[in-house]
Amino acid sequence: MTVKLPQAIETYFKADRTGSPDAVAAAFTENGFVKDKGKTHRGRDSIRAWIADETQQYIYTVEPFLITTENGKTQVTAHAAGEFPGSPIDLRFFFVLASDKVAELEISV
């Protein structure tokens, strides 16, 4: 199933599909941050390092299938599958957007 995503979120998922840490970091505001696995990665350099580590450790695909908006956050639920513990799994991505960039992203189960 394909869902219509806001441009900034679509840019994030497209960048993630390419496996390019630079493209993923560019999807964020300069001071944006990611919360994932109990850690916060703040700023593009930290986000670049985070996604580079993820793509070195795991082979995966992420397919968004549900989108909702509540309290200023856009929640995207996506099916993640690949070579990682617990695969396949549905993950929730909570985005806060700033114009055409991602300002905040929290990833949870």
mmCIF file of C-alpha atoms in Angstrom:
data_model
loop_
_atom_site.group_PDB
_atom_site.id
_atom_site.type_symbol
_atom_site.label_atom_id
_atom_site.label_comp_id
_atom_site.label_asym_id
_atom_site.label_seq_id
_atom_site.Cartn_x
_atom_site.Cartn_y
_atom_site.Cartn_z
ATOM 1 C CA MET A 1 0.000 0.000 0.000
ATOM 2 C CA THR A 2 1.280 3.451 -0.856
ATOM 3 C CA VAL A 3 0.399 6.471 1.264
ATOM 4 C CA LYS A 4 0.676 10.157 0.381
ATOM 5 C CA LEU A 5 3.385 11.658 2.586
ATOM 6 C CA PRO A 6 4.257 15.318 3.156
ATOM 7 C CA GLN A 7 7.242 16.290 0.987
ATOM 8 C CA ALA A 8 9.736 16.501 3.880
ATOM 9 C CA ILE A 9 8.809 13.004 5.083
ATOM 10 C CA GLU A 10 8.882 11.582 1.555
ATOM 11 C CA THR A 11 12.360 13.092 1.152
ATOM 12 C CA TYR A 12 13.499 11.376 4.369
ATOM 13 C CA PHE A 13 12.231 7.932 3.310
ATOM 14 C CA LYS A 14 13.642 8.309 -0.219
ATOM 15 C CA ALA A 15 17.028 9.269 1.227
ATOM 16 C CA ASP A 16 16.913 6.299 3.610
ATOM 17 C CA ARG A 17 16.209 3.960 0.669
ATOM 18 C CA THR A 18 19.370 5.165 -1.094
ATOM 19 C CA GLY A 19 21.519 4.364 1.933
ATOM 20 C CA SER A 20 23.215 7.766 1.617
ATOM 21 C CA PRO A 21 24.041 9.280 5.021
ATOM 22 C CA ASP A 22 24.490 12.692 3.363
ATOM 23 C CA ALA A 23 21.032 12.534 1.765
ATOM 24 C CA VAL A 24 19.401 11.490 5.044
ATOM 25 C CA ALA A 25 21.158 14.274 6.972
ATOM 26 C CA ALA A 26 20.127 16.809 4.315
ATOM 27 C CA ALA A 27 16.455 15.931 4.928
ATOM 28 C CA PHE A 28 16.769 17.518 8.409
ATOM 29 C CA THR A 29 16.996 21.086 9.605
ATOM 30 C CA GLU A 30 20.483 22.135 10.666
ATOM 31 C CA ASN A 31 19.630 21.564 14.343
ATOM 32 C CA GLY A 32 17.221 18.681 13.766
ATOM 33 C CA PHE A 33 17.378 15.540 15.832
ATOM 34 C CA VAL A 34 16.559 11.841 15.793
ATOM 35 C CA LYS A 35 15.605 9.729 18.806
ATOM 36 C CA ASP A 36 16.166 6.050 18.104
ATOM 37 C CA LYS A 37 16.899 3.082 20.382
ATOM 38 C CA GLY A 38 17.097 5.292 23.455
ATOM 39 C CA LYS A 39 19.677 7.690 22.003
ATOM 40 C CA THR A 40 19.327 11.219 20.646
ATOM 41 C CA HIS A 41 21.318 12.313 17.601
ATOM 42 C CA ARG A 42 21.272 16.123 17.303
ATOM 43 C CA GLY A 43 22.437 18.082 14.253
ATOM 44 C CA ARG A 44 23.210 16.940 10.736
ATOM 45 C CA ASP A 45 26.679 15.575 11.553
ATOM 46 C CA SER A 46 25.281 13.405 14.343
ATOM 47 C CA ILE A 47 22.375 12.278 12.144
ATOM 48 C CA ARG A 48 24.806 11.433 9.330
ATOM 49 C CA ALA A 49 26.890 9.304 11.738
ATOM 50 C CA TRP A 50 23.744 7.603 13.118
ATOM 51 C CA ILE A 51 22.394 6.557 9.712
ATOM 52 C CA ALA A 52 25.861 5.530 8.474
ATOM 53 C CA ASP A 53 26.116 3.199 11.465
ATOM 54 C CA GLU A 54 22.611 1.824 10.875
ATOM 55 C CA THR A 55 23.271 1.071 7.204
ATOM 56 C CA GLN A 56 26.577 -0.622 8.036
ATOM 57 C CA GLN A 57 24.969 -2.839 10.680
ATOM 58 C CA TYR A 58 21.707 -3.752 8.978
ATOM 59 C CA ILE A 59 20.228 -4.430 5.571
ATOM 60 C CA TYR A 60 16.596 -3.331 5.554
ATOM 61 C CA THR A 61 13.675 -1.868 3.681
ATOM 62 C CA VAL A 62 11.020 0.406 5.153
ATOM 63 C CA GLU A 63 7.595 0.763 3.542
ATOM 64 C CA PRO A 64 5.201 3.379 5.000
ATOM 65 C CA PHE A 65 1.581 2.238 5.070
ATOM 66 C CA LEU A 66 -0.275 4.549 7.487
ATOM 67 C CA ILE A 67 -0.122 8.259 8.269
ATOM 68 C CA THR A 68 -1.879 10.242 11.006
ATOM 69 C CA THR A 69 -1.402 13.705 12.489
ATOM 70 C CA GLU A 70 -1.935 14.628 16.121
ATOM 71 C CA ASN A 71 -0.667 17.371 18.451
ATOM 72 C CA GLY A 72 1.661 18.838 15.820
ATOM 73 C CA LYS A 73 3.318 15.519 15.050
ATOM 74 C CA THR A 74 2.912 13.368 11.984
ATOM 75 C CA GLN A 75 3.029 9.661 12.740
ATOM 76 C CA VAL A 76 3.995 7.324 9.935
ATOM 77 C CA THR A 77 3.707 3.599 10.554
ATOM 78 C CA ALA A 78 5.971 1.572 8.299
ATOM 79 C CA HIS A 79 6.762 -2.080 7.730
ATOM 80 C CA ALA A 80 10.488 -2.733 8.203
ATOM 81 C CA ALA A 81 12.018 -5.952 6.964
ATOM 82 C CA GLY A 82 15.534 -7.175 6.415
ATOM 83 C CA GLU A 83 18.545 -8.603 8.145
ATOM 84 C CA PHE A 84 18.124 -7.366 11.715
ATOM 85 C CA PRO A 85 16.859 -8.851 14.989
ATOM 86 C CA GLY A 86 13.054 -8.983 15.160
ATOM 87 C CA SER A 87 12.504 -8.638 11.411
ATOM 88 C CA PRO A 88 9.920 -8.042 10.119
ATOM 89 C CA ILE A 89 8.420 -5.367 12.361
ATOM 90 C CA ASP A 90 6.136 -2.366 12.094
ATOM 91 C CA LEU A 91 7.805 0.812 13.322
ATOM 92 C CA ARG A 92 6.290 4.173 14.207
ATOM 93 C CA PHE A 93 8.049 7.306 13.001
ATOM 94 C CA PHE A 94 6.970 10.529 14.759
ATOM 95 C CA PHE A 95 7.925 13.587 12.717
ATOM 96 C CA VAL A 96 7.870 17.299 13.504
ATOM 97 C CA LEU A 97 8.346 19.315 10.331
ATOM 98 C CA ALA A 98 9.777 22.773 9.702
ATOM 99 C CA SER A 99 8.828 23.881 6.193
ATOM 100 C CA ASP A 100 10.425 21.407 3.793
ATOM 101 C CA LYS A 101 12.710 19.734 6.364
ATOM 102 C CA VAL A 102 12.405 17.328 9.275
ATOM 103 C CA ALA A 103 13.035 19.094 12.596
ATOM 104 C CA GLU A 104 12.429 16.084 14.850
ATOM 105 C CA LEU A 105 12.108 12.348 14.342
ATOM 106 C CA GLU A 106 11.424 9.726 16.983
ATOM 107 C CA ILE A 107 11.390 6.075 15.955
ATOM 108 C CA SER A 108 9.653 3.478 18.141
ATOM 109 C CA VAL A 109 8.059 0.062 18.035
#
